[in-house]
GROMACS .gro file of C-alpha atoms in nm:
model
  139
    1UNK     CA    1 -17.479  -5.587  19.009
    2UNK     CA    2 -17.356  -5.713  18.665
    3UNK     CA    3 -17.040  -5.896  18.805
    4UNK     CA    4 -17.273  -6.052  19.079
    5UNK     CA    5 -17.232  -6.437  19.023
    6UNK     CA    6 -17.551  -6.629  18.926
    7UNK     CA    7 -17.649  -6.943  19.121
    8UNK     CA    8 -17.549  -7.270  18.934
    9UNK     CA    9 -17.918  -7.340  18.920
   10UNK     CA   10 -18.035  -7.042  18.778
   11UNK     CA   11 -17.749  -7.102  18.534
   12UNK     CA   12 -17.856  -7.432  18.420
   13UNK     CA   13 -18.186  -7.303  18.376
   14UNK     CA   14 -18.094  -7.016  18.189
   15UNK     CA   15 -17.868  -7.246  17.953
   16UNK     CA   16 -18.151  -7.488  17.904
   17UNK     CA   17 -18.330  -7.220  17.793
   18UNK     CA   18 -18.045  -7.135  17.544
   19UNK     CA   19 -17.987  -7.474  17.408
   20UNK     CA   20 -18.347  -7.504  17.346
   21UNK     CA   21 -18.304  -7.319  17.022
   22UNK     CA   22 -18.148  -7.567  16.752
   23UNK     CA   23 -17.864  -7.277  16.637
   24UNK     CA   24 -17.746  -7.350  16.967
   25UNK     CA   25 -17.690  -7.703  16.992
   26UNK     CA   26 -17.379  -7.720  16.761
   27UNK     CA   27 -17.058  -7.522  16.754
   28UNK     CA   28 -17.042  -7.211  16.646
   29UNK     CA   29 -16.720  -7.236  16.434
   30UNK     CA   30 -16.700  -7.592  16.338
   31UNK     CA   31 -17.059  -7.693  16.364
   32UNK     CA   32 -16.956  -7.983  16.634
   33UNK     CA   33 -17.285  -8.122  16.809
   34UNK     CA   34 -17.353  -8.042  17.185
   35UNK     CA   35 -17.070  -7.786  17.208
   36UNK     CA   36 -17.050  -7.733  17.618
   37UNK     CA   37 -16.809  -7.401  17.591
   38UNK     CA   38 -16.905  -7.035  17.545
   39UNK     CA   39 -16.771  -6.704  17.479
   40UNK     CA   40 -16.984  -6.461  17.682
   41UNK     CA   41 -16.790  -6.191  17.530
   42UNK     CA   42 -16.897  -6.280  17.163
   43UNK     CA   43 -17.225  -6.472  17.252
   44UNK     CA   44 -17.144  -6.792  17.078
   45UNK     CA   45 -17.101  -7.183  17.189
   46UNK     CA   46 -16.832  -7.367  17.106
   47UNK     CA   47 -16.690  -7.733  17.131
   48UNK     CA   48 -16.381  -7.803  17.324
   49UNK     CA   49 -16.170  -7.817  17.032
   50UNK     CA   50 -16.257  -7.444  16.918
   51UNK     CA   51 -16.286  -7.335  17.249
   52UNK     CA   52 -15.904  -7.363  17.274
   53UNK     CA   53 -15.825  -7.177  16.964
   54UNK     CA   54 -16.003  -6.905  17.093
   55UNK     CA   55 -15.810  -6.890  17.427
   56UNK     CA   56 -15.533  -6.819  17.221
   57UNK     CA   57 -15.663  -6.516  17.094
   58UNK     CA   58 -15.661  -6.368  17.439
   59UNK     CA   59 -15.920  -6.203  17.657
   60UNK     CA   60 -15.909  -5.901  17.445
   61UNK     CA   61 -16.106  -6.062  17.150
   62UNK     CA   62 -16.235  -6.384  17.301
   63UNK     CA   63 -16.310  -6.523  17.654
   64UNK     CA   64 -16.391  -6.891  17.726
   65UNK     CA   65 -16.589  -7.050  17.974
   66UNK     CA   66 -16.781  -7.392  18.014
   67UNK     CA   67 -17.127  -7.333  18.013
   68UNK     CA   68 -17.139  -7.642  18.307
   69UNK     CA   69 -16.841  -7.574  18.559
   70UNK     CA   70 -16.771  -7.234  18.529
   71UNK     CA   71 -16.901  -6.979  18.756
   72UNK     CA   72 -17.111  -6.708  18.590
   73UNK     CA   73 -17.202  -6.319  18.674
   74UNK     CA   74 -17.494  -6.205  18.557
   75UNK     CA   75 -17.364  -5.975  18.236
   76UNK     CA   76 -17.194  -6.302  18.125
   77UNK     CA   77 -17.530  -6.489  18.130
   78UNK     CA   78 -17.724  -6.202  17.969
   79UNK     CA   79 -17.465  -6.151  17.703
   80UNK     CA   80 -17.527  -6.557  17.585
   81UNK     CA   81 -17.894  -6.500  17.654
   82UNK     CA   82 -17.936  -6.223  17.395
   83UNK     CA   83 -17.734  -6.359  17.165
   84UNK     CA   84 -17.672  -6.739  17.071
   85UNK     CA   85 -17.540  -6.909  16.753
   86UNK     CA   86 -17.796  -6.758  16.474
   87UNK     CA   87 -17.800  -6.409  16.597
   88UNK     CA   88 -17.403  -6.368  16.580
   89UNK     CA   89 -17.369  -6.496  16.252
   90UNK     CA   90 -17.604  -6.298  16.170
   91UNK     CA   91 -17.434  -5.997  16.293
   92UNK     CA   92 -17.087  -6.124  16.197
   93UNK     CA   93 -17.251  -6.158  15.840
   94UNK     CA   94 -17.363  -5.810  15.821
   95UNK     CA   95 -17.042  -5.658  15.970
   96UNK     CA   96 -16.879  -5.854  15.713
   97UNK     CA   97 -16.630  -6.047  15.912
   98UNK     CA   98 -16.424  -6.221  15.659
   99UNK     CA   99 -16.349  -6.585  15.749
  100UNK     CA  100 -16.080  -6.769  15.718
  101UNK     CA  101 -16.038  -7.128  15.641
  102UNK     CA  102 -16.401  -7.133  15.701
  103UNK     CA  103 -16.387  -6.973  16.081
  104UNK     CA  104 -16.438  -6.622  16.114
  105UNK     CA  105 -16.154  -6.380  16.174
  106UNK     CA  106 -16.122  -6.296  16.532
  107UNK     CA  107 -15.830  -6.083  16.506
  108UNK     CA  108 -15.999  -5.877  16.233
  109UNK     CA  109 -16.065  -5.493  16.413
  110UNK     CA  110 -16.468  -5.528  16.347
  111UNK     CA  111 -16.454  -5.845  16.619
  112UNK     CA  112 -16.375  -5.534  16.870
  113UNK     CA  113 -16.648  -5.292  16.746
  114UNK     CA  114 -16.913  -5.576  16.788
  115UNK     CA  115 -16.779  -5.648  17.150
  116UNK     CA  116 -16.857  -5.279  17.243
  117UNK     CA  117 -17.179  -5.271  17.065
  118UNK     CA  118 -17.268  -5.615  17.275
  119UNK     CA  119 -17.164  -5.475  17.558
  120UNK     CA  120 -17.353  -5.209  17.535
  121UNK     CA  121 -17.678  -5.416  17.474
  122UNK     CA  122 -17.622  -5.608  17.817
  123UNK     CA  123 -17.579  -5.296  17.962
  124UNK     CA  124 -17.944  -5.167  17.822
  125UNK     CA  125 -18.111  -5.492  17.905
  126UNK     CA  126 -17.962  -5.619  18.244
  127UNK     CA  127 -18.194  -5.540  18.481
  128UNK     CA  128 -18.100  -5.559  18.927
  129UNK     CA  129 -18.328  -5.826  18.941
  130UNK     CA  130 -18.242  -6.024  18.669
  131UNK     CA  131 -18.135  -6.417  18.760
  132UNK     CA  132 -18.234  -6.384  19.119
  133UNK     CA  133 -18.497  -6.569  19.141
  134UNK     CA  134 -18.537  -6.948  18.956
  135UNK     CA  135 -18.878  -6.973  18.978
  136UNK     CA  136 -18.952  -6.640  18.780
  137UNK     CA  137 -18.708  -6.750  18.470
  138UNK     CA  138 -18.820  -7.152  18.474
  139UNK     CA  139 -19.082  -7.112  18.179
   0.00000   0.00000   0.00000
């Protein structure tokens, strides 16, 4: 059910949705308007530019994906859903997740412990209906 792959409608919709809130609608990292990347794994948009430094970090830490060509399953989608922008900062603020050179640390060990913790939240809210319908998510 969670790796099920989402319609590209129901993914547009769902990303609407998401860059309706203004945290969303510039990069995460460098604060780059209309960033059109994503890291599911860390709930965050990024611009193209910072969406290849974090393939570098590998799949372990960080997991890129454009948020218009790119298939996505369902616990990607409800990982970005619950999360966005404001809320990760947020988090990464309170975990205290040093940055450096004014981008967070990624490689720093608490990055990991928030990935389970998210992880575990998509696993709480994803529900076997969830993104299978478009007309019950358009709002």
């Amino acid at each position: 059910m969670a790796l099920e792959i989402v319609n590209d409608e129901i993914r547009d919709e769902i990303m609407k949705q998401i860059f309706s809130k203004q945290s969303n609608q510039r990069c995460f990292d460098c604060g780059a308007r209309s960033p059109r990347w994503s890291s599911p794994y860390l709930g965050i948009l990024l611009c193209i530019e910072c969406a290849g430094r974090h393939r570098s970090y590998g799949t372990h830490i960080s997991f890129v994906k454009s948020v218009d060509l790119d298939k996505w399953n369902k616990k990607q989608l409800k990982s970005l859903e619950l999360t966005g922008n404001f809320y990760i900062k947020k988090k990464f603020e309170q975990l205290g997740i040093p940055k450096i050179d004014s981008v967070y640390d990624y490689n720093n060990n608490l990055i990991l412990e928030y990935r389970k913790e998210l992880e575990k939240l998509v696993k709480e809210s994803l529900k076997p209906d969830d993104y299978t319908d478009i007309n019950s998510i358009k709002k």
